[in-house]
Amino acid sequence: MNIAAKELRSYPKIYHKLLLLYIIILAVYGSMYAYSGLFFLFTNFAICFFVSVALYIDFNEPKFEKIINLWIQISATYTMVISIITLGWGYGFELFLLELIAIHYASPIKNFILKIMLPLLQLILFIVLYFTFGDQDINYGSQTLKHISFLFCFFMIAVKFVVLQDNNNISAIDIIATQKQNISYKNIAEIDYLTSLYNRAPMNEIIAKNFKMLSNKQIKSLAIILCDIDNFKNINDTYGHIFGDIVLSKVAEILNNKISKFGKISRWGGEEFLAIIPAQNIKKCIQIAEATRVAIHSANPNKVPISATFGLLYIEDAIDINHAISIADNLLYRGKNQGKNQVVSEKYEPNQR
């Protein structure tokens, strides 16, 4: 599912729910005011109710999130103020301030000044209302009505916080899904689909990083190992390309099992693989390559004998990357010319050309 589809999915579940809850609050208090003969409050709540219904019906796309948020902020603040001025403190309207701040910070508004100033103004308004009307006597209804109003406000605010938490959970899930998708795309770009080894591009970066570490004396040595499956063209021609892929996968699996704990391996191209092993002595590097060669020769996928030839260049001094790989390649083909299925190794000397 693409990002646009996610936004269309999330929008009605969050902002329409908030707006719907606000419409319910307006309807309940509008009815209460009409019943109590408070026609000034009833008229104002009715206007806010019909505007909110219109927004709920017509403004149902993600691009209207900011408008919905600002409408709820402004109209709810206005209705809260006129209700407190008329009825006094304690009916629960003051609780809406906390809810409005929470909704505001959950909104997509990115303007820092607007993000800070609106809650600050609401806080100042809250303080002014408290000191002005905090001790005001009840003008309408009984203590029972006051308690019912307060509990209803508290319940509706609790429901809205649940909706906001749902929004946070959805956002977190979407972020995680997007991150996983990005990681998946990155893996597709970096990993060879057949062998599950690095392909050439990321391996070039790994090689460059290791050569830089060698040049800076962060590591003492590097081994470049080139591996080429022997007679691979004949295998393809004789047994078919599907079996050829099986051989490639099997060799890659062996390379990974034998070398990955010491260094990095890649499919360098076709039936050729390249590994880089840092910070091991030359004897250990040759042992690793030889053990890998033996494992490949012993594999016999589908009872077909296979083998591979290795060229290993051991480096302790700074050297051009391309020159190092070229030397390892020459060592590999020396092994091919000497009968294949062997490891040909050499330690690089600074005066070597």
XYZ file of N, CA and C in Angstrom, residues 48-310:
789
model
N -22.211 26.266 15.490
C -21.006 25.423 15.474
C -21.339 23.995 15.057
N -22.516 23.532 15.470
C -22.944 22.176 15.112
C -23.100 22.029 13.604
N -23.810 22.945 12.966
C -24.065 22.826 11.527
C -22.792 23.029 10.704
N -21.916 23.933 11.153
C -20.635 24.103 10.452
C -19.800 22.827 10.565
N -19.799 22.224 11.742
C -19.032 20.993 11.950
C -19.577 19.847 11.110
N -20.901 19.761 11.020
C -21.514 18.722 10.181
C -21.121 18.918 8.724
N -21.130 20.176 8.272
C -20.735 20.466 6.888
C -19.282 20.068 6.638
N -18.411 20.376 7.591
C -17.006 19.977 7.464
C -16.869 18.462 7.438
N -17.649 17.803 8.273
C -17.584 16.341 8.349
C -17.987 15.701 7.025
N -18.962 16.288 6.363
C -19.468 15.726 5.102
C -18.561 16.065 3.928
N -18.117 17.318 3.850
C -17.435 17.800 2.641
C -15.911 17.757 2.718
N -15.356 17.950 3.888
C -13.893 18.037 4.009
C -13.343 16.690 4.487
N -13.318 15.729 3.574
C -12.960 14.360 3.950
C -11.681 13.874 3.278
N -10.746 14.790 3.047
C -9.460 14.416 2.466
C -8.333 14.849 3.403
N -7.188 14.168 3.336
C -6.080 14.494 4.248
C -5.620 15.942 4.183
N -5.762 16.589 3.021
C -5.278 17.963 2.890
C -6.053 18.944 3.764
N -7.220 18.517 4.292
C -8.034 19.403 5.128
C -7.794 19.184 6.619
N -6.780 18.395 6.976
C -6.516 18.118 8.389
C -6.277 19.398 9.185
N -5.485 20.324 8.615
C -5.173 21.566 9.318
C -6.437 22.400 9.540
N -7.295 22.437 8.525
C -8.543 23.201 8.647
C -9.409 22.616 9.752
N -9.530 21.286 9.770
C -10.333 20.625 10.798
C -9.776 20.935 12.186
N -8.461 20.843 12.330
C -7.835 21.113 13.624
C -8.085 22.547 14.081
N -7.865 23.499 13.179
C -8.066 24.907 13.547
C -9.524 25.193 13.878
N -10.437 24.565 13.135
C -11.858 24.773 13.425
C -12.195 24.254 14.819
N -11.742 23.054 15.142
C -12.016 22.497 16.468
C -11.398 23.377 17.554
N -10.163 23.839 17.325
C -9.488 24.680 18.315
C -10.263 25.973 18.570
N -10.607 26.660 17.488
C -11.238 27.984 17.621
C -12.663 27.869 18.135
N -13.464 26.991 17.502
C -14.877 26.907 17.883
C -15.048 26.309 19.273
N -14.235 25.304 19.617
C -14.353 24.700 20.945
C -13.916 25.679 22.034
N -12.857 26.444 21.753
C -12.434 27.466 22.721
C -13.540 28.498 22.919
N -14.157 28.913 21.820
C -15.232 29.909 21.892
C -16.420 29.375 22.697
N -16.871 28.145 22.378
C -18.031 27.593 23.090
C -17.705 27.342 24.563
N -16.464 26.974 24.859
C -16.057 26.774 26.246
C -16.128 28.092 27.020
N -15.626 29.153 26.391
C -15.591 30.455 27.060
C -16.994 30.970 27.350
N -17.868 30.931 26.334
C -19.216 31.487 26.554
C -20.008 30.629 27.539
N -19.731 29.321 27.588
C -20.425 28.458 28.544
C -19.974 28.759 29.965
N -18.666 28.964 30.156
C -18.157 29.275 31.494
C -18.643 30.644 31.950
N -18.646 31.618 31.027
C -19.115 32.962 31.387
C -20.575 32.919 31.814
N -21.373 32.098 31.117
C -22.811 32.044 31.398
C -23.134 31.174 32.605
N -22.524 29.982 32.676
C -22.896 29.008 33.699
C -21.988 29.025 34.919
N -20.751 29.471 34.723
C -19.806 29.441 35.825
C -18.851 28.266 35.707
N -18.007 28.141 36.715
C -16.946 27.119 36.723
C -17.484 25.801 37.273
N -16.973 24.682 36.771
C -17.299 23.394 37.373
C -18.186 22.498 36.546
N -18.637 22.958 35.376
C -19.481 22.132 34.518
C -18.661 21.193 33.623
N -17.352 21.290 33.691
C -16.500 20.409 32.904
C -15.926 21.043 31.660
N -16.405 22.239 31.312
C -15.920 22.871 30.079
C -14.427 23.199 30.169
N -13.969 23.483 31.398
C -12.556 23.813 31.557
C -11.645 22.623 31.219
N -12.208 21.414 31.308
C -11.407 20.231 30.975
C -11.063 20.161 29.490
N -11.890 20.814 28.687
C -11.661 20.752 27.241
C -10.340 21.410 26.841
N -9.824 22.297 27.697
C -8.552 22.947 27.365
C -7.444 21.908 27.203
N -7.382 20.963 28.132
C -6.370 19.904 28.054
C -6.532 19.097 26.778
N -7.766 18.786 26.456
C -8.038 18.023 25.229
C -7.626 18.802 23.993
N -7.921 20.113 23.967
C -7.591 20.937 22.802
C -6.083 21.002 22.586
N -5.331 21.110 23.683
C -3.869 21.138 23.560
C -3.361 19.816 22.995
N -3.924 18.700 23.469
C -3.504 17.382 22.978
C -3.817 17.226 21.495
N -5.019 17.631 21.086
C -5.398 17.545 19.669
C -4.488 18.421 18.830
N -4.179 19.608 19.350
C -3.334 20.542 18.601
C -1.952 19.948 18.344
N -1.359 19.335 19.370
C -0.011 18.785 19.200
C -0.010 17.504 18.379
N -1.162 16.863 18.244
C -1.249 15.674 17.391
C -1.553 16.028 15.945
N -1.776 17.302 15.676
C -2.151 17.743 14.332
C -0.928 17.845 13.435
N -1.141 17.957 12.094
C -0.013 18.041 11.161
C 0.595 19.429 11.034
N 0.172 20.394 11.863
C 0.717 21.746 11.771
C 2.197 21.728 12.137
N 3.049 22.269 11.257
C 4.495 22.235 11.466
C 5.076 23.602 11.820
N 4.272 24.661 11.687
C 4.753 25.994 12.012
C 5.014 26.083 13.514
N 6.277 26.344 13.881
C 6.666 26.308 15.292
C 5.932 27.370 16.101
N 5.812 28.562 15.556
C 5.158 29.661 16.284
C 3.698 29.323 16.548
N 3.009 28.837 15.499
C 1.606 28.469 15.661
C 1.466 27.300 16.629
N 2.412 26.392 16.588
C 2.375 25.216 17.461
C 2.494 25.619 18.932
N 3.248 26.676 19.205
C 3.479 27.114 20.579
C 2.460 28.160 21.024
N 2.162 29.113 20.142
C 1.358 30.269 20.544
C -0.079 29.900 20.879
N -0.682 29.006 20.087
C -2.088 28.681 20.326
C -2.299 28.043 21.701
N -1.536 27.025 22.090
C -1.697 26.493 23.452
C -1.364 27.521 24.537
N -0.389 28.401 24.273
C -0.035 29.424 25.253
C -1.201 30.384 25.473
N -1.832 30.804 24.380
C -3.002 31.680 24.494
C -4.144 30.972 25.221
N -4.323 29.677 24.930
C -5.373 28.916 25.612
C -5.082 28.807 27.108
N -3.823 28.650 27.455
C -3.450 28.565 28.866
C -3.712 29.887 29.582
N -3.358 30.985 28.930
C -3.630 32.309 29.511
C -5.128 32.502 29.694
N -5.900 32.103 28.677
C -7.355 32.216 28.757
C -7.898 31.384 29.913
N -7.371 30.182 30.082
C -7.796 29.302 31.166
C -7.568 29.967 32.525
N -6.385 30.560 32.702
C -6.054 31.215 33.975
C -6.989 32.393 34.241
N -7.227 33.192 33.182
C -8.135 34.344 33.325
C -9.531 33.881 33.707
N -10.036 32.848 33.025
C -11.379 32.338 33.321
C -11.453 31.780 34.740
N -10.388 31.112 35.159
C -10.400 30.513 36.490
C -10.504 31.583 37.575
N -9.669 32.613 37.482
C -9.683 33.644 38.519
C -10.913 34.541 38.416
N -11.533 34.570 37.252
C -12.722 35.408 37.079
C -13.994 34.681 37.490
N -14.103 33.397 37.114
C -15.366 32.681 37.309
C -15.234 31.457 38.215
N -14.046 31.242 38.793
C -13.842 30.043 39.603
C -14.763 29.950 40.798
N -15.142 31.071 41.390
C -16.003 31.071 42.579
C -17.428 31.484 42.264
N -17.777 31.536 40.982
C -19.120 31.994 40.609
C -20.161 30.949 40.991
N -21.285 31.399 41.533
C -22.370 30.489 41.900
C -23.059 29.947 40.658
N -23.719 28.814 40.832
C -24.474 28.222 39.728
C -25.659 29.118 39.404
N -25.804 29.441 38.123
C -26.911 30.297 37.709
C -28.095 29.495 37.195
N -27.830 28.289 36.686
C -28.894 27.503 36.065
C -28.793 26.059 36.525
N -29.926 25.442 36.727
C -29.961 24.029 37.033
C -29.546 23.725 38.458
N -29.406 22.447 38.712
C -29.081 21.977 40.051
C -27.659 21.438 40.094
N -27.263 21.034 41.312
C -25.957 20.395 41.445
C -25.896 19.101 40.628
N -27.053 18.418 40.535
C -27.102 17.180 39.742
C -26.755 17.457 38.286
N -27.349 18.539 37.723
C -27.054 18.908 36.336
C -25.572 19.239 36.176
N -25.033 19.926 37.156
C -23.619 20.291 37.106
C -22.738 19.046 37.101
N -23.083 18.075 37.963
C -22.294 16.851 38.028
C -22.418 16.033 36.749
N -23.639 15.956 36.205
C -23.844 15.218 34.951
C -23.036 15.849 33.825
N -23.065 17.187 33.759
C -22.317 17.900 32.726
C -20.821 17.632 32.852
N -20.328 17.676 34.091
C -18.895 17.456 34.310
C -18.493 16.040 33.899
N -19.296 15.046 34.319
C -18.976 13.655 33.995
C -19.059 13.397 32.493
N -20.028 14.029 31.823
C -20.143 13.868 30.369
C -18.912 14.448 29.677
N -18.494 15.638 30.115
C -17.281 16.245 29.545
C -16.076 15.338 29.747
N -15.958 14.818 30.965
C -14.819 13.957 31.278
C -14.827 12.705 30.405
N -16.012 12.105 30.236
C -16.131 10.888 29.425
C -15.762 11.157 27.972
N -16.277 12.247 27.405
C -16.004 12.559 26.000
C -14.528 12.871 25.779
N -13.919 13.535 26.746
C -12.485 13.834 26.624
C -11.672 12.542 26.689
N -12.082 11.624 27.576
C -11.388 10.337 27.663
C -11.478 9.582 26.341
N -12.660 9.616 25.713
C -12.835 8.960 24.414
C -11.919 9.590 23.372
N -11.813 10.916 23.397
C -10.949 11.591 22.417
C -9.481 11.237 22.627
N -9.075 11.079 23.884
C -7.689 10.661 24.128
C -7.437 9.251 23.591
N -8.445 8.392 23.686
C -8.316 7.048 23.109
C -8.139 7.142 21.599
N -8.904 8.035 20.961
C -8.790 8.226 19.515
C -7.401 8.745 19.151
N -6.894 9.702 19.937
C -5.553 10.230 19.676
C -4.489 9.153 19.845
N -4.661 8.292 20.854
C -3.707 7.198 21.042
C -3.759 6.239 19.866
N -4.975 6.005 19.349
C -5.126 5.171 18.152
C -4.369 5.784 16.992
N -4.438 7.104 16.894
C -3.706 7.805 15.829
C -2.201 7.607 15.981
N -1.703 7.710 17.226
C -0.272 7.507 17.465
C 0.156 6.093 17.109
N -0.702 5.107 17.462
C -0.372 3.714 17.145
C -0.323 3.488 15.651
N -1.312 4.059 14.921
C -1.341 3.917 13.471
C -0.112 4.566 12.864
N 0.241 5.768 13.362
C 1.418 6.459 12.831
C 2.679 5.647 13.082
N 2.783 5.083 14.283
C 3.969 4.278 14.597
C 4.044 3.048 13.710
N 2.886 2.399 13.498
C 2.852 1.216 12.632
C 3.243 1.590 11.216
N 2.722 2.719 10.716
C 3.053 3.161 9.360
C 4.535 3.483 9.237
N 5.096 4.128 10.275
C 6.526 4.458 10.243
C 7.361 3.184 10.203
N 6.998 2.214 11.055
C 7.737 0.949 11.076
C 7.615 0.235 9.741
N 6.379 0.232 9.180
C 6.179 -0.431 7.888
C 6.992 0.246 6.795
N 7.024 1.588 6.828
C 7.804 2.322 5.825
C 9.287 2.038 5.977
N 9.763 1.993 7.234
C 11.176 1.679 7.465
C 11.513 0.284 6.970
N 10.610 -0.666 7.245
C 10.851 -2.028 6.770
C 10.863 -2.071 5.250
N 9.953 -1.294 4.638
C 9.906 -1.255 3.183
C 11.189 -0.652 2.627
N 11.677 0.417 3.270
C 12.931 1.033 2.819
C 14.103 0.070 2.966
N 14.118 -0.660 4.099
C 15.171 -1.655 4.297
C 15.091 -2.728 3.228
N 13.837 -3.134 2.903
C 13.655 -4.147 1.865
C 14.178 -3.663 0.528
N 13.857 -2.399 0.161
C 14.356 -1.841 -1.093
C 15.881 -1.772 -1.085
N 16.447 -1.394 0.075
C 17.904 -1.309 0.180
C 18.532 -2.684 -0.010
N 17.889 -3.703 0.601
C 18.410 -5.058 0.445
C 18.348 -5.525 -1.001
N 17.249 -5.169 -1.692
C 17.122 -5.531 -3.099
C 18.255 -4.920 -3.900
N 18.611 -3.671 -3.568
C 19.667 -2.976 -4.308
C 21.048 -3.529 -3.984
N 21.249 -4.054 -2.773
C 22.579 -4.454 -2.329
C 22.842 -5.956 -2.434
N 21.795 -6.760 -2.383
C 21.963 -8.208 -2.282
C 21.624 -8.890 -3.601
N 22.496 -9.784 -4.035
C 22.240 -10.579 -5.230
C 21.100 -11.557 -4.948
N 20.081 -11.551 -5.801
C 18.854 -12.304 -5.518
C 19.093 -13.812 -5.507
N 20.038 -14.292 -6.316
C 20.251 -15.737 -6.440
C 21.092 -16.296 -5.297
N 22.148 -15.584 -4.937
C 23.111 -16.107 -3.956
C 22.943 -15.538 -2.557
N 22.159 -14.462 -2.425
C 21.977 -13.754 -1.144
C 23.283 -13.173 -0.610
N 24.255 -12.968 -1.491
C 25.496 -12.285 -1.137
C 25.432 -10.847 -1.628
N 26.351 -10.014 -1.141
C 26.445 -8.654 -1.663
C 26.693 -8.703 -3.170
N 26.099 -7.730 -3.876
C 26.487 -7.586 -5.274
C 27.678 -6.626 -5.366
N 28.050 -6.283 -6.568
C 29.324 -5.592 -6.771
C 29.340 -4.174 -6.187
N 28.237 -3.440 -6.327
C 28.227 -2.031 -5.894
C 28.489 -1.871 -4.397
N 27.719 -2.522 -3.515
C 28.020 -2.366 -2.082
C 29.366 -2.966 -1.693
N 29.802 -4.004 -2.425
C 31.104 -4.595 -2.108
C 32.229 -3.619 -2.411
N 32.072 -2.834 -3.469
C 33.076 -1.802 -3.763
C 33.215 -0.830 -2.595
N 32.088 -0.476 -1.973
C 32.125 0.424 -0.821
C 32.826 -0.237 0.370
N 32.543 -1.519 0.580
C 33.180 -2.251 1.682
C 34.688 -2.335 1.465
N 35.084 -2.627 0.225
C 36.513 -2.710 -0.093
C 37.191 -1.367 0.150
N 36.562 -0.284 -0.333
C 37.138 1.056 -0.164
C 37.298 1.405 1.310
N 36.298 1.051 2.111
C 36.364 1.333 3.553
C 37.526 0.575 4.197
N 37.693 -0.694 3.830
C 38.769 -1.500 4.411
C 40.148 -1.032 3.958
N 40.265 -0.626 2.690
C 41.552 -0.121 2.208
C 41.911 1.192 2.895
N 40.898 2.006 3.190
C 41.148 3.251 3.914
C 41.619 2.954 5.334
N 41.011 1.960 5.967
C 41.429 1.567 7.317
C 42.863 1.041 7.309
N 43.223 0.301 6.249
C 44.594 -0.194 6.130
C 45.569 0.959 5.940
N 45.183 1.915 5.102
C 46.036 3.072 4.845
C 46.241 3.910 6.098
N 45.189 3.995 6.948
C 45.260 4.774 8.186
C 45.822 3.974 9.364
N 46.269 2.758 9.094
C 46.857 1.881 10.117
C 45.851 1.448 11.182
N 44.550 1.496 10.842
C 43.538 1.009 11.773
C 43.491 -0.513 11.786
N 43.877 -1.118 10.687
C 44.062 -2.563 10.624
C 45.443 -2.827 10.023
N 45.996 -3.998 10.321
C 47.369 -4.292 9.889
C 47.439 -5.007 8.546
N 46.327 -5.645 8.167
C 46.396 -6.436 6.937
C 45.024 -6.625 6.312
N 45.050 -6.995 5.036
C 43.843 -7.330 4.281
C 44.170 -8.491 3.357
N 43.177 -9.322 3.135
C 43.312 -10.358 2.109
C 42.174 -10.198 1.111
N 42.529 -10.111 -0.166
C 41.548 -10.105 -1.247
C 41.526 -11.511 -1.843
N 40.355 -12.132 -1.851
C 40.227 -13.492 -2.373
C 39.225 -13.495 -3.521
N 39.665 -13.910 -4.691
C 38.783 -14.118 -5.831
C 38.566 -15.610 -6.016
N 37.312 -15.988 -6.209
C 36.946 -17.393 -6.391
C 36.152 -17.527 -7.681
N 36.535 -18.490 -8.513
C 35.831 -18.709 -9.777
C 35.507 -20.197 -9.913
N 34.229 -20.490 -10.180
C 33.801 -21.887 -10.335
C 34.428 -22.464 -11.605
N 35.053 -23.604 -11.474
C 35.729 -24.224 -12.617
C 34.715 -24.813 -13.600
N 35.000 -24.630 -14.882
C 34.211 -25.252 -15.960
C 32.717 -24.927 -15.868
N 32.397 -23.722 -15.431
C 30.988 -23.390 -15.216
C 30.213 -23.343 -16.529
N 30.848 -22.889 -17.596
C 30.170 -22.855 -18.896
C 29.784 -24.268 -19.330
N 30.671 -25.219 -19.117
C 30.360 -26.607 -19.468
C 29.215 -27.157 -18.614
N 29.201 -26.751 -17.333
C 28.099 -27.182 -16.451
C 26.770 -26.665 -16.989
N 26.738 -25.385 -17.366
C 25.515 -24.807 -17.925
C 25.112 -25.504 -19.216
N 26.087 -25.723 -20.089
C 25.787 -26.333 -21.393
C 25.336 -27.779 -21.247
N 25.892 -28.484 -20.268
C 25.588 -29.912 -20.103
C 24.310 -30.150 -19.312
N 24.139 -29.419 -18.225
C 23.033 -29.694 -17.305
C 21.936 -28.622 -17.327
N 22.184 -27.535 -18.030
C 21.178 -26.483 -18.138
C 21.391 -25.358 -17.134
N 20.754 -24.235 -17.433
C 20.959 -23.040 -16.604
C 20.307 -23.161 -15.231
N 19.240 -23.935 -15.128
C 18.612 -24.107 -13.814
C 19.580 -24.799 -12.859
N 20.238 -25.851 -13.364
C 21.238 -26.518 -12.523
C 22.425 -25.592 -12.270
N 22.758 -24.776 -13.271
C 23.826 -23.799 -13.075
C 23.523 -22.863 -11.926
N 22.259 -22.456 -11.810
C 21.858 -21.606 -10.683
C 21.980 -22.354 -9.357
N 21.666 -23.650 -9.380
C 21.808 -24.462 -8.162
C 23.266 -24.492 -7.719
N 24.170 -24.647 -8.687
C 25.600 -24.662 -8.375
C 26.039 -23.322 -7.796
N 25.601 -22.224 -8.418
C 25.943 -20.892 -7.912
C 25.462 -20.710 -6.475
N 24.227 -21.125 -6.210
C 23.668 -20.985 -4.863
C 24.436 -21.831 -3.857
N 24.808 -23.037 -4.271
C 25.538 -23.927 -3.360
C 26.922 -23.378 -3.043
N 27.629 -22.914 -4.060
C 28.958 -22.336 -3.837
C 28.857 -21.097 -2.948
N 27.847 -20.264 -3.206
C 27.648 -19.065 -2.385
C 27.381 -19.434 -0.932
N 26.592 -20.481 -0.723
C 26.300 -20.940 0.637
C 27.576 -21.383 1.352
N 28.429 -22.116 0.641
C 29.688 -22.575 1.237
C 30.600 -21.388 1.548
N 30.713 -20.466 0.610
C 31.526 -19.267 0.839
C 31.046 -18.510 2.071
N 29.741 -18.375 2.180
C 29.172 -17.653 3.315
C 29.464 -18.382 4.625
N 29.309 -19.698 4.620
C 29.547 -20.483 5.837
C 31.007 -20.434 6.275
N 31.911 -20.425 5.310
C 33.335 -20.521 5.628
C 34.006 -19.165 5.869
N 33.486 -18.114 5.243
C 34.214 -16.833 5.254
C 33.510 -15.730 6.036
N 32.182 -15.786 6.150
C 31.436 -14.641 6.695
C 31.846 -14.272 8.114
N 32.318 -15.239 8.904
C 32.737 -14.918 10.275
C 34.054 -14.137 10.308
N 34.761 -14.136 9.176
C 36.050 -13.436 9.110
C 36.000 -12.161 8.260
N 35.089 -12.115 7.285
C 35.047 -10.964 6.386
C 33.752 -10.892 5.607
N 33.797 -10.240 4.469
C 32.621 -10.030 3.629
C 32.805 -10.736 2.287
N 31.670 -11.218 1.739
C 31.700 -11.934 0.467
C 30.689 -11.313 -0.487
N 31.011 -11.345 -1.768
C 30.085 -10.820 -2.771
C 30.111 -11.702 -4.010
N 29.017 -11.622 -4.746
C 29.029 -12.184 -6.096
C 29.590 -11.090 -6.995
N 30.790 -11.312 -7.494
C 31.520 -10.274 -8.209
C 31.060 -10.160 -9.655
N 30.520 -11.248 -10.179
C 30.017 -11.243 -11.545
C 30.003 -12.639 -12.115
N 28.879 -13.050 -12.726
C 28.799 -14.387 -13.298
C 29.046 -15.456 -12.256
N 30.060 -16.307 -12.507
C 30.408 -17.384 -11.574
C 31.596 -17.005 -10.699
N 31.898 -15.723 -10.625
C 33.048 -15.252 -9.858
C 32.597 -14.565 -8.575
N 33.316 -14.850 -7.492
C 33.015 -14.282 -6.184
C 34.260 -13.586 -5.646
N 34.030 -12.545 -4.840
C 35.140 -11.829 -4.213
C 34.881 -11.724 -2.720
N 35.914 -12.021 -1.941
C 35.834 -11.881 -0.484
C 36.970 -10.995 -0.001
N 36.721 -10.307 1.096
C 37.757 -9.486 1.716
C 37.822 -9.849 3.195
N 39.024 -10.157 3.664
C 39.226 -10.575 5.055
C 40.227 -9.635 5.709
N 39.799 -8.834 6.681
C 40.729 -7.921 7.361
C 41.338 -8.546 8.610
N 42.524 -8.055 8.951
C 43.139 -8.298 10.268
C 43.352 -9.772 10.603
N 43.734 -10.562 9.615
C 44.138 -11.947 9.857
C 45.533 -12.147 9.264
N 46.311 -13.055 9.841
C 47.632 -13.306 9.269
C 47.506 -14.121 7.983
N 48.558 -14.143 7.207
C 48.494 -14.769 5.889
C 48.207 -16.266 5.981
N 48.761 -16.915 6.994
C 48.527 -18.349 7.151
C 47.049 -18.636 7.377
N 46.409 -17.828 8.221
C 44.984 -18.014 8.504
C 44.150 -17.779 7.253
N 44.483 -16.763 6.480
C 43.729 -16.461 5.258
C 43.832 -17.608 4.254
N 45.021 -18.171 4.119
C 45.199 -19.305 3.206
C 44.416 -20.517 3.706
N 44.403 -20.737 5.018
C 43.633 -21.844 5.588
C 42.141 -21.684 5.304
N 41.642 -20.456 5.434
C 40.222 -20.195 5.165
C 39.905 -20.499 3.705
N 40.735 -19.992 2.800
C 40.503 -20.219 1.371
C 40.596 -21.703 1.030
N 41.571 -22.395 1.599
C 41.751 -23.826 1.316
C 40.580 -24.643 1.849
N 40.100 -24.312 3.050
C 38.945 -25.016 3.619
C 37.703 -24.796 2.760
N 37.571 -23.606 2.237
C 36.434 -23.303 1.359
C 36.544 -24.094 0.060
N 37.745 -24.145 -0.504
C 37.958 -24.904 -1.745
C 37.595 -26.374 -1.547
N 38.039 -26.951 -0.447
C 37.763 -28.363 -0.158
C 36.263 -28.601 -0.001
N 35.580 -27.689 0.694
C 34.133 -27.832 0.900
C 33.379 -27.774 -0.426
N 33.808 -26.896 -1.326
C 33.162 -26.798 -2.642
C 33.394 -28.085 -3.435
N 34.615 -28.582 -3.409
C 34.953 -29.798 -4.158
C 34.198 -31.016 -3.620
N 33.827 -30.968 -2.331
C 33.124 -32.091 -1.703
C 31.607 -31.980 -1.823
N 31.115 -30.876 -2.347
C 29.671 -30.621 -2.338
C 28.904 -31.584 -3.245
N 29.345 -31.746 -4.497
C 28.687 -32.640 -5.456
C 27.168 -32.462 -5.517
N 26.662 -31.264 -5.857
C 25.206 -31.084 -5.966
C 24.629 -31.999 -7.045
N 23.579 -32.715 -6.687
C 22.944 -33.685 -7.604
C 23.969 -34.678 -8.157
N 24.970 -34.981 -7.324
C 26.028 -35.946 -7.664
C 26.873 -35.507 -8.858
N 26.893 -34.213 -9.101
C 27.739 -33.659 -10.163
C 28.964 -33.039 -9.502
N 30.170 -33.468 -9.859
C 31.373 -32.906 -9.235
C 31.601 -31.459 -9.664
N 31.935 -30.631 -8.704
C 32.254 -29.229 -8.985
C 33.532 -28.868 -8.246
N 34.152 -27.788 -8.685
C 35.349 -27.286 -8.010
C 35.474 -25.795 -8.274
N 36.405 -25.159 -7.575
C 36.633 -23.728 -7.756
C 38.109 -23.429 -7.556
N 38.558 -22.390 -8.233
C 39.939 -21.937 -8.122
C 39.968 -20.582 -7.418
N 40.992 -20.388 -6.580
C 41.076 -19.182 -5.768
C 42.382 -18.435 -6.053
